[in-house]
Amino acid sequence: MAFVVTDNCIRCKYTDCVEVCPVDCFYEGPNFLAIHPDECIDCALCEPECPANAIFSEDEVPKGQEVFIELNAELAEKWPNITSMIEPLPDHKEWDGVPNKLQYLEK
């Protein structure tokens, strides 16, 4: 079972999680990160590193955010791999904690 990046990553895009991933299974889009489910080894190192609390085990994705399970798989196939930490988006503090951000996801 893989880990999944969910709603609160949108428009924040912290990359602390990328820094600790032993298998480099994160992929970077314009304003969101995705985890490739076939590459994730379920080590759980990324989950506590996410300042936005946006990463969950696939079987613990919050109710109403299940769409992110498929979205991570889809976007990880399209986006480039990211293997090191970068700065979050400039207005990340304004967006951290804002609910229902799926409409802002840039694919």
XYZ file of N, CA and C in Angstrom:
321
model
N 0.842 -1.181 0.000
C 0.000 0.000 0.000
C 0.888 1.245 0.000
N 0.557 2.199 -0.820
C 1.375 3.398 -0.984
C 0.870 4.552 -0.124
N 1.689 5.564 -0.056
C 1.275 6.811 0.572
C 0.749 7.738 -0.509
N -0.088 8.695 -0.110
C -0.798 9.554 -1.050
C -0.678 11.010 -0.600
N -0.387 11.901 -1.534
C -0.389 13.331 -1.269
C -1.818 13.816 -1.512
N -2.343 14.594 -0.567
C -3.742 15.009 -0.644
C -3.888 16.533 -0.767
N -5.099 16.978 -0.632
C -5.554 18.341 -0.871
C -4.661 19.451 -0.321
N -4.195 19.335 0.906
C -3.497 20.471 1.497
C -2.135 20.768 0.861
N -1.635 19.889 0.026
C -0.371 20.170 -0.677
C -0.581 21.203 -1.789
N -1.778 21.266 -2.323
C -2.057 22.175 -3.440
C -1.790 23.613 -3.016
N -1.001 24.284 -3.821
C -0.593 25.675 -3.641
C 0.329 25.898 -2.443
N 0.817 24.827 -1.841
C 1.838 24.938 -0.781
C 3.137 24.337 -1.319
N 3.067 23.056 -1.652
C 4.174 22.303 -2.236
C 5.461 22.371 -1.415
N 5.330 22.017 -0.149
C 6.524 21.823 0.669
C 7.235 20.581 0.135
N 8.534 20.531 0.235
C 9.251 19.362 -0.278
C 10.111 18.683 0.787
N 9.798 18.909 2.043
C 10.508 18.231 3.132
C 10.394 16.718 2.967
N 9.258 16.259 2.470
C 8.988 14.837 2.269
C 9.927 14.230 1.223
N 10.222 14.988 0.206
C 11.089 14.534 -0.884
C 12.489 14.216 -0.349
N 12.934 15.057 0.548
C 14.283 14.949 1.112
C 14.523 13.614 1.829
N 13.475 13.037 2.423
C 13.653 11.809 3.215
C 13.262 10.532 2.470
N 12.727 10.657 1.287
C 12.261 9.482 0.548
C 13.439 8.630 0.053
N 13.532 7.385 0.513
C 14.667 6.549 0.119
C 14.579 5.997 -1.302
N 13.410 6.094 -1.937
C 13.257 5.533 -3.281
C 12.899 6.584 -4.335
N 12.937 7.851 -3.963
C 12.680 8.952 -4.909
C 11.387 8.760 -5.692
N 10.283 8.570 -4.981
C 8.998 8.310 -5.656
C 8.094 9.531 -5.742
N 8.657 10.727 -5.521
C 7.865 11.956 -5.629
C 8.019 12.568 -7.017
N 6.927 13.166 -7.486
C 6.890 13.810 -8.789
C 6.322 15.202 -8.614
N 6.893 16.169 -9.346
C 6.571 17.576 -9.126
C 5.766 18.179 -10.259
N 4.633 18.774 -9.879
C 3.830 19.549 -10.805
C 3.959 21.022 -10.468
N 3.217 21.870 -11.153
C 3.323 23.308 -10.926
C 3.011 23.743 -9.497
N 2.001 23.111 -8.871
C 1.639 23.537 -7.518
C 1.235 22.376 -6.603
N 1.803 21.198 -6.860
C 1.423 19.997 -6.118
C 2.509 18.943 -6.315
N 2.630 18.044 -5.371
C 3.517 16.883 -5.504
C 2.662 15.635 -5.564
N 3.150 14.606 -6.219
C 2.454 13.326 -6.279
C 3.435 12.212 -5.942
N 2.905 11.149 -5.372
C 3.703 9.962 -5.061
C 3.326 8.870 -6.054
N 4.312 8.268 -6.671
C 4.052 7.164 -7.603
C 3.749 5.910 -6.779
N 2.532 5.363 -6.890
C 2.153 4.229 -6.048
C 2.948 2.953 -6.308
N 3.464 2.786 -7.510
C 4.236 1.585 -7.824
C 5.685 1.685 -7.342
N 6.118 2.879 -7.003
C 7.485 3.080 -6.532
C 7.560 3.228 -5.017
N 6.481 3.662 -4.400
C 6.448 3.872 -2.951
C 6.590 2.522 -2.238
N 7.483 2.480 -1.258
C 7.715 1.225 -0.523
C 7.022 1.228 0.840
N 6.157 2.195 1.055
C 5.349 2.261 2.272
C 6.206 2.366 3.536
N 7.300 3.114 3.446
C 8.206 3.232 4.591
C 7.707 4.236 5.630
N 6.823 5.130 5.218
C 6.198 6.128 6.102
C 7.138 7.250 6.544
N 8.310 7.365 5.960
C 9.229 8.433 6.350
C 8.717 9.812 5.934
N 7.997 9.891 4.845
C 7.532 11.169 4.326
C 6.398 11.782 5.148
N 5.543 10.952 5.669
C 4.329 11.439 6.343
C 4.615 12.440 7.463
N 5.488 12.131 8.416
C 5.725 13.096 9.497
C 6.532 14.323 9.059
N 7.169 14.266 7.901
C 7.983 15.385 7.425
C 7.170 16.471 6.737
N 5.939 16.171 6.378
C 5.103 17.127 5.637
C 4.565 18.200 6.586
N 5.023 19.453 6.447
C 4.544 20.527 7.312
C 3.053 20.808 7.147
N 2.495 20.423 6.009
C 1.081 20.682 5.735
C 0.182 19.506 6.122
N 0.777 18.440 6.638
C 0.004 17.236 6.979
C -0.876 16.788 5.814
N -0.272 16.724 4.639
C -1.005 16.381 3.421
C -0.730 14.965 2.926
N 0.073 14.186 3.643
C 0.430 12.843 3.193
C -0.177 11.809 4.129
N -0.847 10.829 3.511
C -1.512 9.772 4.276
C -1.260 8.425 3.625
N -1.305 7.388 4.436
C -1.300 6.036 3.897
C -2.576 5.884 3.080
N -2.486 5.133 2.010
C -3.630 4.959 1.112
C -4.896 4.530 1.855
N -4.758 3.703 2.876
C -5.935 3.239 3.609
C -6.368 4.206 4.715
N -5.687 5.349 4.836
C -6.049 6.349 5.839
C -6.321 7.723 5.234
N -6.514 7.769 3.914
C -6.828 9.036 3.247
C -8.140 9.557 3.836
N -8.171 10.838 4.221
C -9.389 11.386 4.827
C -10.618 11.250 3.922
N -11.731 11.073 4.566
C -13.004 10.952 3.846
C -13.196 12.179 2.955
N -13.590 11.932 1.728
C -13.797 12.996 0.764
C -12.563 13.314 -0.075
N -11.410 12.724 0.269
C -10.190 12.978 -0.491
C -9.691 11.732 -1.229
N -10.532 10.740 -1.321
C -10.147 9.496 -1.993
C -9.741 9.707 -3.448
N -10.228 10.773 -4.082
C -9.876 11.081 -5.467
C -8.358 11.241 -5.629
N -7.673 11.605 -4.549
C -6.233 11.815 -4.619
C -5.450 10.515 -4.799
N -6.045 9.394 -4.492
C -5.366 8.109 -4.704
C -5.108 7.932 -6.198
N -6.138 8.106 -7.006
C -5.998 7.993 -8.465
C -5.195 9.156 -9.037
N -5.402 10.341 -8.494
C -4.699 11.521 -8.989
C -3.201 11.389 -8.830
N -2.727 10.874 -7.699
C -1.288 10.667 -7.499
C -0.745 9.729 -8.566
N -1.446 8.640 -8.809
C -1.000 7.668 -9.809
C -0.948 8.294 -11.201
N -1.984 9.026 -11.548
C -2.068 9.661 -12.869
C -0.983 10.719 -13.068
N -0.825 11.607 -12.092
C 0.109 12.716 -12.240
C 1.566 12.271 -12.139
N 1.844 11.252 -11.350
C 3.213 10.746 -11.241
C 3.698 10.171 -12.564
N 2.789 9.749 -13.406
C 3.163 9.240 -14.737
C 3.511 10.370 -15.699
N 3.016 11.572 -15.445
C 3.198 12.700 -16.360
C 4.316 13.646 -15.944
N 4.458 13.845 -14.657
C 5.351 14.873 -14.135
C 6.776 14.370 -13.943
N 7.751 15.296 -13.887
C 9.143 14.895 -13.653
C 9.389 14.504 -12.197
N 10.306 13.618 -12.018
C 10.719 13.162 -10.694
C 11.442 14.293 -9.974
N 11.213 14.397 -8.674
C 11.917 15.374 -7.847
C 12.631 14.607 -6.746
N 13.913 14.899 -6.549
C 14.704 14.114 -5.598
C 15.360 14.942 -4.494
N 15.201 16.252 -4.534
C 15.772 17.065 -3.460
C 14.829 18.209 -3.105
N 15.043 18.727 -1.937
C 14.188 19.773 -1.396
C 14.368 21.092 -2.137
N 13.245 21.767 -2.384
C 13.246 23.110 -2.965
C 12.366 23.994 -2.078
N 12.378 25.271 -2.341
C 11.544 26.198 -1.565
C 10.064 25.950 -1.877
N 9.194 26.093 -0.868
C 7.759 25.986 -1.150
C 7.314 27.161 -2.016
N 6.085 27.112 -2.475
C 5.562 28.202 -3.295
C 5.554 29.501 -2.489
N 5.704 30.640 -3.158
C 5.835 31.916 -2.452
C 4.696 32.228 -1.472
N 3.477 31.874 -1.819
C 2.339 32.185 -0.947
C 1.847 30.957 -0.174
N 2.756 30.010 0.098
C 2.380 28.762 0.759
C 1.723 28.961 2.120
N 2.144 29.951 2.864
C 1.574 30.170 4.193
C 0.100 30.578 4.111
N -0.254 31.310 3.072
C -1.646 31.733 2.890
C -2.549 30.548 2.540
N -1.997 29.529 1.883
C -2.799 28.405 1.413
C -2.790 27.199 2.343
N -1.825 27.131 3.237
C -1.738 26.002 4.155
C -2.968 25.974 5.057
N -3.722 24.893 4.980
C -4.915 24.738 5.808
C -6.215 25.147 5.143
N -6.138 25.750 3.971
C -7.359 26.111 3.248
C -7.993 24.821 2.736
N -9.259 24.579 3.046
C -9.891 23.328 2.607
C -10.316 23.365 1.134
N -10.535 22.178 0.590
C -11.117 22.017 -0.752
C -10.370 22.779 -1.843
N -9.098 22.458 -2.012
C -8.259 23.162 -2.988
C -8.142 22.443 -4.332
N -8.839 21.346 -4.499
C -8.702 20.570 -5.738
C -8.930 21.426 -6.978
N -9.824 22.382 -6.903
C -10.101 23.250 -8.057
C -8.886 24.073 -8.489
N -7.894 24.209 -7.608
C -6.692 24.994 -7.914
C -5.532 24.145 -8.419
N -5.716 22.846 -8.473
C -4.643 21.960 -8.917
C -4.306 22.219 -10.375
N -3.044 22.518 -10.650
C -2.568 22.730 -12.014
C -1.925 21.440 -12.495
N -2.492 20.876 -13.527
C -1.985 19.617 -14.054
C -1.002 19.877 -15.158
